[in-house]
PDB file of C-alpha atoms in Angstrom:
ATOM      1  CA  UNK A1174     178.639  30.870-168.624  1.00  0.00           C
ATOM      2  CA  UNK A1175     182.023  29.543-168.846  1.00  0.00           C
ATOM      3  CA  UNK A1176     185.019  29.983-166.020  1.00  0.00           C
ATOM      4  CA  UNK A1177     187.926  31.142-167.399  1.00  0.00           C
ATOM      5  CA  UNK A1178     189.759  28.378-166.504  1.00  0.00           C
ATOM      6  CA  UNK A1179     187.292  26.132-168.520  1.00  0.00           C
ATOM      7  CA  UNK A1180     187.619  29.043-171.769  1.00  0.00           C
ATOM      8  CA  UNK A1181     191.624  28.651-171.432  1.00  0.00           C
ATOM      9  CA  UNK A1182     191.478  24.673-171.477  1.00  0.00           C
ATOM     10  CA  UNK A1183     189.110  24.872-174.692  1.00  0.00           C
ATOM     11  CA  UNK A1184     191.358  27.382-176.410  1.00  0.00           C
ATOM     12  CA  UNK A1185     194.698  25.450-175.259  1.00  0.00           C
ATOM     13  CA  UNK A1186     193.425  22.044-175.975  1.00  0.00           C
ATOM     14  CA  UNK A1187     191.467  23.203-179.309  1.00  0.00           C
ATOM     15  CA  UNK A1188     194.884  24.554-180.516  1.00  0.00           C
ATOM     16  CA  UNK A1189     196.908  21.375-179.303  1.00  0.00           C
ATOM     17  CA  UNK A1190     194.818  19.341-181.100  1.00  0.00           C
ATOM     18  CA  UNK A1191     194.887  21.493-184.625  1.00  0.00           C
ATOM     19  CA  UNK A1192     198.733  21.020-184.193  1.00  0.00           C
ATOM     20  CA  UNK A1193     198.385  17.003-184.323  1.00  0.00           C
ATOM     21  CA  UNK A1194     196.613  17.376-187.656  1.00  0.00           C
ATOM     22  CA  UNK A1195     199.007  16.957-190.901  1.00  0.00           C
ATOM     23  CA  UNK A1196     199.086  19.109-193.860  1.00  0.00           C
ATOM     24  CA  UNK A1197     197.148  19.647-195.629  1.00  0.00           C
ATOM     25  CA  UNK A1198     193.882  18.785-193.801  1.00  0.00           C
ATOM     26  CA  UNK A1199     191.622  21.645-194.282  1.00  0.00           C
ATOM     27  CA  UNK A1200     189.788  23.428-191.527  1.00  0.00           C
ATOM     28  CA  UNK A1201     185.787  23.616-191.932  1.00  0.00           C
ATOM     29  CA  UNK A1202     186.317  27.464-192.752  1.00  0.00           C
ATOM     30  CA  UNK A1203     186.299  27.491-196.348  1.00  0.00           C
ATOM     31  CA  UNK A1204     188.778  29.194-198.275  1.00  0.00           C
ATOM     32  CA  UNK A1205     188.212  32.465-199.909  1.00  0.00           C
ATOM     33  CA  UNK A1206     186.345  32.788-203.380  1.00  0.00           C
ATOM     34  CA  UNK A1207     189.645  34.757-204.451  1.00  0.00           C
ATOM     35  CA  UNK A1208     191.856  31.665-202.965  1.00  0.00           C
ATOM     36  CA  UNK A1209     189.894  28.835-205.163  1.00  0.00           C
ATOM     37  CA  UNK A1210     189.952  31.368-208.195  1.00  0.00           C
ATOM     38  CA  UNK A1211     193.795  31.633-207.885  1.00  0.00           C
ATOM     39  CA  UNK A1212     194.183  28.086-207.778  1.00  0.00           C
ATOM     40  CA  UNK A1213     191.960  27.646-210.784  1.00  0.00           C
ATOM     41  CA  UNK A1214     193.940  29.995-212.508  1.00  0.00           C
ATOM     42  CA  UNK A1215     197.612  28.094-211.883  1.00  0.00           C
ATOM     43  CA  UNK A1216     199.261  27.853-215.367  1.00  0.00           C
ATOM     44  CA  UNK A1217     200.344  23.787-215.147  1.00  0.00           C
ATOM     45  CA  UNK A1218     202.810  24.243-217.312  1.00  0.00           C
ATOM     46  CA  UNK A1219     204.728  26.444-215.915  1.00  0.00           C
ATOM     47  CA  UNK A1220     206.759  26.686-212.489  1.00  0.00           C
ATOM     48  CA  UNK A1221     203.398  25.676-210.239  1.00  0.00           C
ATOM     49  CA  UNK A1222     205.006  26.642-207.112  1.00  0.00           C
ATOM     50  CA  UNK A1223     205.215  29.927-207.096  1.00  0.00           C
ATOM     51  CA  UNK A1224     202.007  30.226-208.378  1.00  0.00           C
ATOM     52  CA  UNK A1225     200.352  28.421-205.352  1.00  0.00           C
ATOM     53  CA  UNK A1226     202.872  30.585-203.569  1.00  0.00           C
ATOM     54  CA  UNK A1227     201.259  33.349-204.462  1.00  0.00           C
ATOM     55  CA  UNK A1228     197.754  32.182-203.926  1.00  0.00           C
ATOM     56  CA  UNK A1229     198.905  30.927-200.492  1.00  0.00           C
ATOM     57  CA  UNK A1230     199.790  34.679-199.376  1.00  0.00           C
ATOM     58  CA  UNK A1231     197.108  36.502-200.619  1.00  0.00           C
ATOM     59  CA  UNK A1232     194.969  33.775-198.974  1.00  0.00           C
ATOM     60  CA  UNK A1233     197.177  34.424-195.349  1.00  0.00           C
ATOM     61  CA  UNK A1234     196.350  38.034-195.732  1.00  0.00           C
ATOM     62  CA  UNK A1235     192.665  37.564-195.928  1.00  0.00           C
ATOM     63  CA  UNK A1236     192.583  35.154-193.057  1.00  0.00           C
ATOM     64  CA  UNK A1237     194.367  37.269-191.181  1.00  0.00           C
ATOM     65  CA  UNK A1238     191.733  39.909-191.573  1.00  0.00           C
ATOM     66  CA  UNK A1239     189.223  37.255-190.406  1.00  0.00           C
ATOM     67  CA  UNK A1240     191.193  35.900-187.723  1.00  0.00           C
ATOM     68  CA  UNK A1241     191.488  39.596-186.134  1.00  0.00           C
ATOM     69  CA  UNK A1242     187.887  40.488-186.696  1.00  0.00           C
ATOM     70  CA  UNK A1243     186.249  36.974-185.041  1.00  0.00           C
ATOM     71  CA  UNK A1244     189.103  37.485-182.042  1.00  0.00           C
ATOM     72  CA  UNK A1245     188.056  40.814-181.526  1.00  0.00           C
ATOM     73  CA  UNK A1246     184.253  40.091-181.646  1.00  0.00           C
ATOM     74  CA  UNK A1247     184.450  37.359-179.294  1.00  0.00           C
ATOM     75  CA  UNK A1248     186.838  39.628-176.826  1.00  0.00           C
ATOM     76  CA  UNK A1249     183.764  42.303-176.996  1.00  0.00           C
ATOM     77  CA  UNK A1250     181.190  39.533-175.700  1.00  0.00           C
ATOM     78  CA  UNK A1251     183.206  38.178-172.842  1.00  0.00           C
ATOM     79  CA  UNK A1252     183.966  39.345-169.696  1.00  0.00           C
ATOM     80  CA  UNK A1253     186.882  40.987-168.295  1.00  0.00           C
ATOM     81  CA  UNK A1254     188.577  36.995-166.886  1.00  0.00           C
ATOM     82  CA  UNK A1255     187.351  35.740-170.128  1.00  0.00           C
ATOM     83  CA  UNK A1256     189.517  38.298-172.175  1.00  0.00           C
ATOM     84  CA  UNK A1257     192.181  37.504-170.526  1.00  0.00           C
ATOM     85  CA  UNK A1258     191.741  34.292-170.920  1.00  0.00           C
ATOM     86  CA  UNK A1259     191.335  34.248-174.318  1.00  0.00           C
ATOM     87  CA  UNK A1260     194.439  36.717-174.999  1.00  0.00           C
ATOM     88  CA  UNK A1261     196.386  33.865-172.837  1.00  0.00           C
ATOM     89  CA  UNK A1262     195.169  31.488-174.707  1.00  0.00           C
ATOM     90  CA  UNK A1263     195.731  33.566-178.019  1.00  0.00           C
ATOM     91  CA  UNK A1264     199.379  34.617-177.459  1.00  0.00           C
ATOM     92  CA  UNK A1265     199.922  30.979-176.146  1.00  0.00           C
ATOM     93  CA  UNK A1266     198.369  29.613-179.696  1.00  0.00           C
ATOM     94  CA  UNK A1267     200.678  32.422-182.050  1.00  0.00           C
ATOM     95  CA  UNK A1268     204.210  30.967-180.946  1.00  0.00           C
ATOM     96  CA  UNK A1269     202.560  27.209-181.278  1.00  0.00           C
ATOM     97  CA  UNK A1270     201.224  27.912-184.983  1.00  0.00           C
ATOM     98  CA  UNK A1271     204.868  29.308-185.804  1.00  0.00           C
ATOM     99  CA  UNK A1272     206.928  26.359-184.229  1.00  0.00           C
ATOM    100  CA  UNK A1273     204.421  24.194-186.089  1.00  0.00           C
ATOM    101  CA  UNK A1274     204.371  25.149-188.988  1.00  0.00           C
ATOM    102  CA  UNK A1275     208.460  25.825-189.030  1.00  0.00           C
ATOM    103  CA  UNK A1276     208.750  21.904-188.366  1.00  0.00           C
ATOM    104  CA  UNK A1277     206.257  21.242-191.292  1.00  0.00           C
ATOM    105  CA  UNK A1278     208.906  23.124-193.436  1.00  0.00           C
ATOM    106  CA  UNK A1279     211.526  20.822-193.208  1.00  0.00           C
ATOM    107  CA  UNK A1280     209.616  17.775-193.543  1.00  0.00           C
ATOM    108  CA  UNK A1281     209.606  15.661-196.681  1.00  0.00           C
ATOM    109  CA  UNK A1282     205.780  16.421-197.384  1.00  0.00           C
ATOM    110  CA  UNK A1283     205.539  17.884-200.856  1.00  0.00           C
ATOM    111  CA  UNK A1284     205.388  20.538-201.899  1.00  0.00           C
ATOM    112  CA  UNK A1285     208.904  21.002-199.374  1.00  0.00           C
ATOM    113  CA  UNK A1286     210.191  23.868-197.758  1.00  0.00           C
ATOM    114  CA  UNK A1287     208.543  27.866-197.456  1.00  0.00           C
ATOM    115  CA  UNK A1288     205.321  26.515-199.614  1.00  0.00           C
ATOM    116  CA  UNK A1289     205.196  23.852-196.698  1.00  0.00           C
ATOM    117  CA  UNK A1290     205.479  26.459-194.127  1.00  0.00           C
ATOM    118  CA  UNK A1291     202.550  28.746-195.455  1.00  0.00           C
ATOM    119  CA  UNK A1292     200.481  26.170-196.088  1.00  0.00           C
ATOM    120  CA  UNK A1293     200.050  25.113-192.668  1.00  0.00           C
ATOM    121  CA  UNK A1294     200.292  28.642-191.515  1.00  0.00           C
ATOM    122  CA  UNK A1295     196.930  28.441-193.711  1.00  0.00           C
ATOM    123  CA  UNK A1296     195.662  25.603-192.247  1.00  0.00           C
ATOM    124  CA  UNK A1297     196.537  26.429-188.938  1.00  0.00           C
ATOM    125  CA  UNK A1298     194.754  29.952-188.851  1.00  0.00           C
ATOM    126  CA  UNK A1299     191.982  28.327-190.516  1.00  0.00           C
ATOM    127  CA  UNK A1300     191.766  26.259-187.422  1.00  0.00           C
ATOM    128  CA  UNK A1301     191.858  28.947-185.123  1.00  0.00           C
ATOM    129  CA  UNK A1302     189.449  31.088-187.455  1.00  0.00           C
ATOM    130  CA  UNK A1303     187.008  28.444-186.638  1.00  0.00           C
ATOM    131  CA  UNK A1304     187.832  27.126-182.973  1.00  0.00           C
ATOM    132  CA  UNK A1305     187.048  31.363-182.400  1.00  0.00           C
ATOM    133  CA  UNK A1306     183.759  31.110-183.720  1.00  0.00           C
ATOM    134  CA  UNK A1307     182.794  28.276-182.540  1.00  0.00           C
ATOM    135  CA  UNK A1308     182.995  30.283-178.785  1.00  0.00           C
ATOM    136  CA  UNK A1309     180.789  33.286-180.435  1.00  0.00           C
ATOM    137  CA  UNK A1310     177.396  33.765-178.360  1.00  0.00           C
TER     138      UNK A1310
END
């Protein structure tokens, strides 16, 4: 079994190094059916941002459903150090993603701007999606 020292230097490291990565590198958690249908269904010749937009919220709001669920699964099968641990580590990771992602905004990446800024906030909980699971028993 882990310490909780060792479960807070996975989860602080594993989100360190997700914030190193550039947009838009994906996460190994796919993307939703409904996200890749979206996309699929982005009229090119009209305004294509706000369309991706679009698909880039509803897409948030489903990972965040994931994100909650594999957080609080993994809380239930740890003990009571390793929770705490892990809601350290998970209130540690929340700020990071945000400060992140608000520096990807103002880049010069394309698209530019608020579509920068939820994209990574995609990529990022996509990340942590997966860094969560990959702790499951």
């Amino acid at each position: 079994m882990m310490s909780q020292t060792s479960i807070k230097a996975v989860l602080i490291v594993g989100a360190c190094f997700t914030g190193l990565m550039s947009l838009p590198v994906a996460a190994e958690t796919a993307h939703s059916d409904q996200y890749y249908a979206c996309l699929d269904n982005i009229d090119d010749s009209a305004f294509r941002n706000s369309q991706l937009d679009n698909c880039v919220e509803g897409e948030l709001e489903r990972q965040d459903v994931v994100l909650n669920r594999e957080y609080q699964q993994l809380r239930g099968s740890f003990s009571d150090d390793q929770q705490s641990a892990l809601l350290d580590a998970q209130r540690a990771w929340l700020p990071f993603r945000e400060n992140w992602c608000q520096l990807e905004s103002v880049t010069d990446y394309a698209p530019g701007g608020e579509l920068n800024y939820k994209l990574c906030m995609m990529s990022r909980t996509a990340e942590q999606i997966d860094l969560i699971m990959s702790l499951q028993p």
